[in-house]
Short mmCIF file of C-alpha atoms and ligand atoms in Angstrom, two decimals:
data_model
loop_
_atom_site.label_atom_id
_atom_site.label_comp_id
_atom_site.label_asym_id
_atom_site.label_seq_id
_atom_site.Cartn_x
_atom_site.Cartn_y
_atom_site.Cartn_z
CA UNK P 7 0.17 0.83 -0.09
CA UNK P 8 1.76 3.44 -0.83
CA UNK P 9 0.40 7.14 -0.26
CA UNK P 10 -0.24 9.05 -3.87
CA UNK P 11 -0.42 12.28 -3.83
CA UNK P 12 -2.25 13.21 -7.57
CA UNK P 13 -1.36 16.48 -8.77
CA UNK P 14 -3.13 18.50 -12.05
CA UNK P 15 -0.65 21.30 -13.06
CA UNK P 16 0.10 23.18 -16.49
CA UNK P 17 -2.85 24.90 -18.24
CA UNK P 18 -6.13 22.99 -17.69
CA UNK P 19 -7.42 20.46 -20.77
CA UNK P 20 -11.00 18.21 -20.62
CA UNK P 21 -10.66 14.95 -19.91
CA UNK P 22 -8.50 16.17 -15.98
CA UNK P 23 -11.41 15.14 -14.50
CA UNK P 24 -12.00 11.37 -15.68
CA UNK P 25 -8.42 10.99 -15.36
CA UNK P 26 -8.73 12.40 -11.58
CA UNK P 27 -11.43 10.23 -11.03
CA UNK P 28 -9.32 7.36 -12.57
CA UNK P 29 -6.44 7.29 -10.27
CA UNK P 30 -9.07 7.49 -6.90
CA UNK P 31 -11.27 5.61 -7.63
CA UNK P 32 -8.29 3.04 -9.25
CA UNK P 33 -5.84 3.69 -6.37
CA UNK P 34 -7.98 3.23 -3.83
CA UNK P 35 -10.00 -0.16 -5.39
CA UNK P 36 -5.85 -1.83 -5.14
CA UNK P 37 -5.64 0.02 -1.31
CA UNK P 38 -3.62 2.71 -1.68
CA UNK P 39 -3.92 5.77 0.11
CA UNK P 40 -4.95 8.93 -2.29
CA UNK P 41 -4.43 13.01 -1.43
CA UNK P 42 -5.74 15.30 -3.77
CA UNK P 43 -2.56 18.56 -4.38
CA UNK P 44 -5.11 22.34 -4.94
CA UNK P 45 -2.98 24.26 -7.80
CA UNK P 46 -0.28 21.76 -9.32
CA UNK P 47 3.81 23.27 -8.11
CA UNK P 48 2.48 26.54 -6.31
CA UNK P 49 -0.64 24.43 -4.35
CA UNK P 50 1.85 21.93 -3.59
CA UNK P 51 4.33 24.42 -1.51
CA UNK P 52 1.86 25.78 0.00
CA UNK P 53 0.85 22.87 1.38
CA UNK P 54 -2.68 22.56 0.12
CA UNK P 55 -3.54 19.27 0.16
CA UNK P 56 -6.14 16.57 1.32
CA UNK P 57 -7.38 12.78 1.28
CA UNK P 58 -10.09 12.38 -1.32
CA UNK P 59 -12.31 9.47 -0.81
CA UNK P 60 -14.58 7.47 -4.18
CA UNK P 61 -17.16 9.88 -2.93
CA UNK P 62 -14.60 13.57 -3.98
CA UNK P 63 -14.94 12.13 -7.58
CA UNK P 64 -18.99 11.76 -7.97
CA UNK P 65 -20.24 13.33 -11.00
CA UNK P 66 -16.89 14.82 -12.06
CA UNK P 67 -16.14 13.08 -14.82
CA UNK P 68 -17.85 14.79 -17.53
CA UNK P 69 -16.75 18.07 -16.75
CA UNK P 70 -13.95 20.42 -17.84
CA UNK P 71 -11.80 22.08 -16.58
CA UNK P 72 -9.76 20.14 -13.02
CA UNK P 73 -11.05 20.35 -9.80
CA UNK P 74 -7.45 19.67 -8.00
CA UNK P 75 -7.13 23.30 -10.25
CA UNK P 76 -4.16 24.39 -12.06
CA UNK P 77 -1.87 27.36 -12.00
CA UNK P 78 1.23 28.31 -12.96
CA UNK P 79 4.50 27.92 -10.49
CA UNK P 80 7.53 30.62 -10.41
CA UNK P 81 8.84 29.46 -7.34
CA UNK P 82 8.94 26.14 -8.45
CA UNK P 83 11.05 26.24 -11.44
CA UNK P 84 14.00 27.15 -8.91
CA UNK P 85 15.93 24.27 -7.02
CA UNK P 86 15.35 25.87 -4.22
CA UNK P 87 11.84 25.68 -4.84
CA UNK P 88 11.80 21.83 -5.82
CA UNK P 89 13.80 20.70 -2.18
CA UNK P 90 10.98 22.90 -0.86
CA UNK P 91 8.36 20.98 -2.39
CA UNK P 92 10.28 17.63 -1.29
CA UNK P 93 10.49 18.67 1.54
CA UNK P 94 6.51 18.49 2.30
CA UNK P 95 5.48 16.21 0.19
CA UNK P 96 7.49 13.89 3.04
CA UNK P 97 6.36 15.43 5.58
CA UNK P 98 2.66 14.31 4.73
CA UNK P 99 4.36 10.63 3.82
CA UNK P 100 3.89 10.87 0.09
CA UNK P 101 5.07 7.99 -1.31
CA UNK P 102 5.10 9.33 -4.84
CA UNK P 103 2.83 11.48 -6.86
CA UNK P 104 1.51 11.72 -9.76
CA UNK P 105 1.36 14.84 -12.28
CA UNK P 106 -1.12 15.32 -14.29
CA UNK P 107 -0.09 17.80 -16.96
CA UNK P 108 1.98 18.89 -20.64
CA UNK P 109 5.95 18.83 -21.54
CA UNK P 110 6.60 21.61 -18.08
CA UNK P 111 4.58 19.45 -15.56
CA UNK P 112 6.44 16.83 -16.99
CA UNK P 113 10.30 19.37 -16.36
CA UNK P 114 8.52 19.43 -13.09
CA UNK P 115 8.27 16.11 -12.15
CA UNK P 116 11.86 15.25 -13.07
CA UNK P 117 13.01 17.62 -11.58
CA UNK P 118 11.86 15.67 -8.46
CA UNK P 119 12.92 13.06 -9.19
CA UNK P 120 16.83 13.88 -10.24
CA UNK P 121 17.13 16.80 -7.57
CA UNK P 122 15.36 15.31 -4.47
CA UNK P 123 15.28 11.72 -5.81
CA UNK P 124 11.09 11.81 -5.28
CA UNK P 125 9.42 9.49 -6.93
CA UNK P 126 7.08 11.15 -9.94
CA UNK P 127 4.40 8.98 -12.58
CA UNK P 128 2.91 11.44 -15.24
CA UNK P 129 0.50 11.08 -17.09
CA UNK P 130 -0.17 13.54 -19.78
CA UNK P 131 -2.43 15.71 -20.47
CA UNK P 132 -2.83 18.98 -22.69
CA UNK P 133 -4.90 19.87 -25.40
CA UNK P 134 -1.75 20.46 -27.37
CA UNK P 135 0.03 16.92 -27.94
CA UNK P 136 3.07 18.14 -27.69
CA UNK P 137 4.00 14.58 -25.66
CA UNK P 138 5.78 13.16 -28.33
CA UNK P 139 6.53 9.84 -27.45
CA UNK P 140 3.04 9.66 -26.56
CA UNK P 141 0.76 9.58 -29.77
CA UNK P 142 -2.63 10.79 -27.95
CA UNK P 143 -2.65 13.57 -25.28
CA UNK P 144 -5.92 13.26 -22.64
CA UNK P 145 -7.41 16.57 -24.05
CA UNK P 146 -6.36 16.32 -27.64
CA UNK P 147 -9.16 15.51 -28.69
CA UNK P 148 -11.96 17.64 -27.76
CA UNK P 149 -10.55 20.09 -28.49
CA UNK P 150 -9.83 19.63 -32.11
CA UNK P 151 -13.58 18.48 -31.85
CA UNK P 152 -13.92 21.68 -30.29
CA UNK P 153 -12.57 23.51 -33.07
CA UNK P 154 -13.46 21.56 -36.14
CA UNK P 155 -17.44 22.33 -34.65
CA UNK P 156 -16.04 25.87 -34.80
CA UNK P 157 -14.33 25.74 -38.77
CA UNK P 158 -17.81 24.78 -39.50
CA UNK P 159 -19.45 27.06 -38.24
CA UNK P 160 -17.54 29.55 -39.58
CA UNK P 161 -17.04 28.22 -42.99
CA UNK P 162 -21.32 27.63 -42.79
CA UNK P 163 -20.16 32.62 -43.47
CA UNK P 164 -17.57 32.75 -44.92
CA UNK P 165 -19.00 30.09 -48.34
CA UNK P 166 -22.69 33.10 -47.55
CA UNK P 167 -19.79 36.61 -48.16
CA UNK P 168 -17.35 35.09 -50.12
CA UNK P 169 -15.18 34.98 -47.46
CA UNK P 170 -11.92 34.38 -46.59
CA UNK P 171 -10.73 33.76 -43.24
CA UNK P 172 -7.68 32.74 -41.43
CA UNK P 173 -8.44 31.03 -37.91
CA UNK P 174 -5.67 30.72 -35.54
CA UNK P 175 -5.69 28.23 -33.38
CA UNK P 176 -3.85 27.14 -29.66
CA UNK P 177 -1.15 24.36 -30.00
CA UNK P 178 2.96 26.37 -28.27
CA UNK P 179 4.66 25.86 -30.45
CA UNK P 180 3.08 21.80 -31.84
CA UNK P 181 1.26 22.11 -34.91
CA UNK P 182 -1.72 19.47 -34.00
CA UNK P 183 -4.07 21.15 -33.10
CA UNK P 184 -4.54 23.28 -36.75
CA UNK P 185 -3.32 19.67 -38.91
CA UNK P 186 -5.92 17.17 -37.40
CA UNK P 187 -8.54 19.94 -37.31
CA UNK P 188 -7.68 21.57 -40.24
CA UNK P 189 -7.97 17.96 -42.08
CA UNK P 190 -11.52 17.53 -40.70
CA UNK P 191 -12.00 20.33 -41.41
CA UNK P 192 -11.66 20.69 -45.06
CA UNK P 193 -8.75 23.72 -44.81
CA UNK P 194 -7.52 25.18 -47.43
CA UNK P 195 -4.25 26.59 -46.03
CA UNK P 196 -2.72 24.86 -42.89
CA UNK P 197 -0.06 26.75 -41.02
CA UNK P 198 2.28 24.92 -38.32
CA UNK P 199 5.07 25.62 -36.08
CA UNK P 200 7.36 22.07 -37.71
CA UNK P 201 7.67 23.18 -41.95
CA UNK P 202 8.21 26.47 -42.51
CA UNK P 203 5.66 28.50 -45.46
CA UNK P 204 5.80 30.41 -47.87
CA UNK P 205 3.18 33.65 -48.55
CA UNK P 206 3.77 33.57 -52.07
CA UNK P 207 2.19 29.61 -52.65
CA UNK P 208 -0.80 30.42 -49.74
CA UNK P 209 -1.33 33.48 -51.84
CA UNK P 210 -1.28 31.94 -55.26
CA UNK P 211 -3.82 29.47 -54.37
CA UNK P 212 -6.19 31.96 -52.55
CA UNK P 213 -5.35 33.03 -57.19
CA UNK P 214 -6.36 29.60 -58.42
CA UNK P 215 -9.39 29.56 -55.98
CA UNK P 216 -11.39 32.13 -56.85
CA UNK P 217 -11.15 31.63 -60.22
CA UNK P 218 -11.82 27.75 -60.12
CA UNK P 219 -14.89 29.76 -57.57
CA UNK P 220 -13.74 28.79 -54.43
CA UNK P 221 -13.67 32.36 -52.58
CA UNK P 222 -14.17 31.60 -48.92
CA UNK P 223 -11.06 29.29 -48.02
CA UNK P 224 -9.98 28.98 -44.52
CA UNK P 225 -6.59 28.66 -43.00
CA UNK P 226 -5.75 27.35 -40.35
CA UNK P 227 -2.96 28.84 -38.35
CA UNK P 228 -1.24 27.22 -35.03
CA UNK P 229 -0.22 30.20 -32.54
CA UNK P 230 3.26 29.09 -32.86
CA UNK P 231 3.64 30.19 -36.75
CA UNK P 232 2.75 33.59 -35.47
CA UNK P 233 -0.48 35.79 -34.87
CA UNK P 234 -3.92 35.85 -37.39
CA UNK P 235 -3.34 39.75 -37.71
CA UNK P 236 0.33 39.41 -38.40
CA UNK P 237 -0.21 36.40 -41.38
CA UNK P 238 -3.52 38.40 -42.08
CA UNK P 239 -0.69 41.62 -43.08
CA UNK P 240 1.21 38.84 -45.10
CA UNK P 241 -1.49 38.08 -47.53
CA UNK P 242 -3.17 41.62 -48.39
CA UNK P 243 0.20 42.88 -49.09
CA UNK P 244 0.25 40.51 -52.04
CA UNK P 245 -3.28 40.18 -53.45
CA UNK P 246 -6.39 42.31 -52.86
CA UNK P 247 -9.44 40.32 -50.64
CA UNK P 248 -11.29 40.31 -48.23
CA UNK P 249 -10.28 37.92 -45.43
CA UNK P 250 -11.29 37.76 -41.51
CA UNK P 251 -9.78 36.64 -38.35
CA UNK P 252 -10.61 34.63 -36.16
CA UNK P 253 -9.14 33.88 -32.92
CA UNK P 254 -10.11 30.45 -30.94
CA UNK P 255 -8.19 30.90 -28.00
CA UNK P 256 -10.12 29.26 -24.92
CA UNK P 257 -12.52 28.13 -26.42
CA UNK P 258 -10.12 25.11 -26.52
CA UNK P 259 -9.45 24.66 -23.44
CA UNK P 260 -12.79 24.41 -21.77
CA UNK P 261 -15.86 21.75 -22.81
CA UNK P 262 -17.32 18.28 -21.81
CA UNK P 263 -14.80 15.60 -22.56
CA UNK P 264 -15.25 13.38 -25.94
CA UNK P 265 -15.97 9.49 -24.37
CA UNK P 266 -12.23 9.16 -26.42
CA UNK P 267 -10.38 11.66 -23.87
CA UNK P 268 -12.28 9.71 -21.75
CA UNK P 269 -11.36 6.51 -22.00
CA UNK P 270 -7.94 7.00 -22.46
CA UNK P 271 -7.84 8.95 -18.88
CA UNK P 272 -9.23 5.89 -17.69
CA UNK P 273 -7.02 3.80 -19.06
CA UNK P 274 -3.83 5.95 -18.48
CA UNK P 275 -4.65 5.54 -14.58
CA UNK P 276 -5.41 2.15 -14.95
CA UNK P 277 -1.76 1.67 -16.22
CA UNK P 278 0.04 4.29 -13.32
CA UNK P 279 -2.09 2.59 -10.47
CA UNK P 280 -0.30 -1.35 -11.80
CA UNK P 281 3.17 0.57 -10.94
CA UNK P 282 2.46 1.57 -7.38
CA UNK P 283 0.52 -2.24 -6.92
CA UNK P 284 4.52 -2.98 -8.11
CA UNK P 285 6.72 -0.94 -5.42
CA UNK P 286 7.27 0.95 -8.13
CA UNK P 287 9.48 4.03 -7.51
CA UNK P 288 12.13 6.39 -9.18
CA UNK P 289 9.92 8.78 -12.92
CA UNK P 290 8.13 7.60 -15.48
CA UNK P 291 5.55 7.98 -17.53
CA UNK P 292 2.39 6.80 -19.27
CA UNK P 293 1.30 6.91 -22.73
CA UNK P 294 -0.16 4.86 -26.17
CA UNK P 295 0.84 3.65 -28.23
CA UNK P 296 -0.19 1.99 -31.89
CA UNK P 297 -3.34 1.24 -29.20
CA UNK P 298 -1.41 0.03 -26.28
CA UNK P 299 -0.92 1.56 -23.14
CA UNK P 300 3.10 2.00 -22.29
CA UNK P 301 5.13 3.17 -20.35
CA UNK P 302 8.68 4.47 -20.36
CA UNK P 303 11.24 6.23 -18.61
CA UNK P 304 10.48 10.09 -17.91
CA UNK P 305 14.34 11.04 -19.03
CA UNK P 306 13.50 9.04 -22.77
CA UNK P 307 10.10 10.30 -22.90
CA UNK P 308 11.64 13.93 -22.66
CA UNK P 309 14.44 13.88 -25.30
CA UNK P 310 11.76 12.00 -27.20
CA UNK P 311 12.30 13.55 -31.02
CA UNK P 312 9.28 15.20 -32.21
CA UNK P 313 6.17 13.11 -33.56
CA UNK P 314 4.80 15.35 -37.02
CA UNK P 315 2.94 14.14 -38.99
CA UNK P 316 4.03 14.68 -42.46
CA UNK P 317 2.15 12.61 -43.52
CA UNK P 318 -0.98 13.68 -42.58
CA UNK P 319 -0.01 16.62 -43.36
CA UNK P 320 0.50 16.03 -47.41
CA UNK P 321 -2.91 14.33 -47.48
CA UNK P 322 -5.20 17.16 -46.10
CA UNK P 323 -2.70 19.47 -48.83
CA UNK P 324 -3.79 17.22 -52.01
CA UNK P 325 -7.02 16.72 -50.66
CA UNK P 326 -7.47 21.14 -50.40
CA UNK P 327 -8.02 22.56 -53.37
O1 LIG C 23 -0.52 24.45 -23.04
C1 LIG C 23 -2.10 24.29 -23.23
C2 LIG C 23 -1.84 26.71 -23.92
O2 LIG C 23 -3.39 25.84 -23.52
C3 LIG C 23 -1.45 26.45 -24.94
O3 LIG C 23 -2.03 26.19 -25.52
C4 LIG C 23 -1.65 28.21 -24.48
O4 LIG C 23 -0.10 28.31 -25.59
C5 LIG C 23 -0.82 28.04 -23.28
O5 LIG C 23 -1.82 26.66 -22.83
C6 LIG C 23 -2.21 29.52 -22.71
O6 LIG C 23 -2.08 29.36 -21.37
P1 LIG C 23 -2.40 30.61 -21.49
O7 LIG C 23 -3.59 30.13 -18.92
O8 LIG C 23 -1.42 31.51 -19.90
O9 LIG C 23 -2.61 31.96 -21.24
#
């Protein structure tokens, strides 16, 4: 039996609650004691730790956000902050910490493992899908479906008015939200930080589309490339066209998680608890590869090479004329 603490960190993502629920219930089922830490590493430094029972996680599986709240902590990003966090965890007699979050949160967990020898287990949960060791992060499916639904609505009005529209989506330095929502909504152009873009190629395509009678171009722009206002100015330098911009913003982070995100949360939590049942120590992260649940050392996870899906990008391009 282990005393396991769980926190959510970084940007919230749909499916965080479903994952917390699965950790609490699978953990208690296996005989572990589960503690929730509020407001991520910041809350840990403020000792916001409380015991969780299975009732604390009732009626949350369908809710977006995180009942444990989340924060970005400057103090934890220092060696002193990491030491203080480890001391607090030890004072509460916690054996291991489950970190539900993305790349930045995993880097925090890695510091706890490598600098303070504290046991940490990472569960990938971010809308950005920017952890390349796993095919999907929890929250990505919901976020991309939200984006697709928004683009469908925008497409209706753009078509009615014969307008083009640049839609800026989140993802930090990763283009996956733009790529997957772009291909799924039939976008004419998709701009991602992983690939250079040629403004002339985009405007030539817009011109050709106009000649063919296709005037409602949808350009999906990942925030890691540039802002939608900047891209609009670049396009209008080259071509005289009515063009609107929409920055989708936080709508992408909220909302009820899809079935896929809820199921992924349950499966990853199950593997995490199985590792604790087998006396896990050190730093590991769980993920999904080719449909199978995997676990890898946190160092391997954070050094995994980028996984941008160029094949999918080429399909999207081929289908967009
Ligand atoms: O990491 C998730 C994310 O939503 C990114 O896509 C985005 O760049 C960032 O968080 C926004 O962060 P904040 O909540 O600090 O505005």
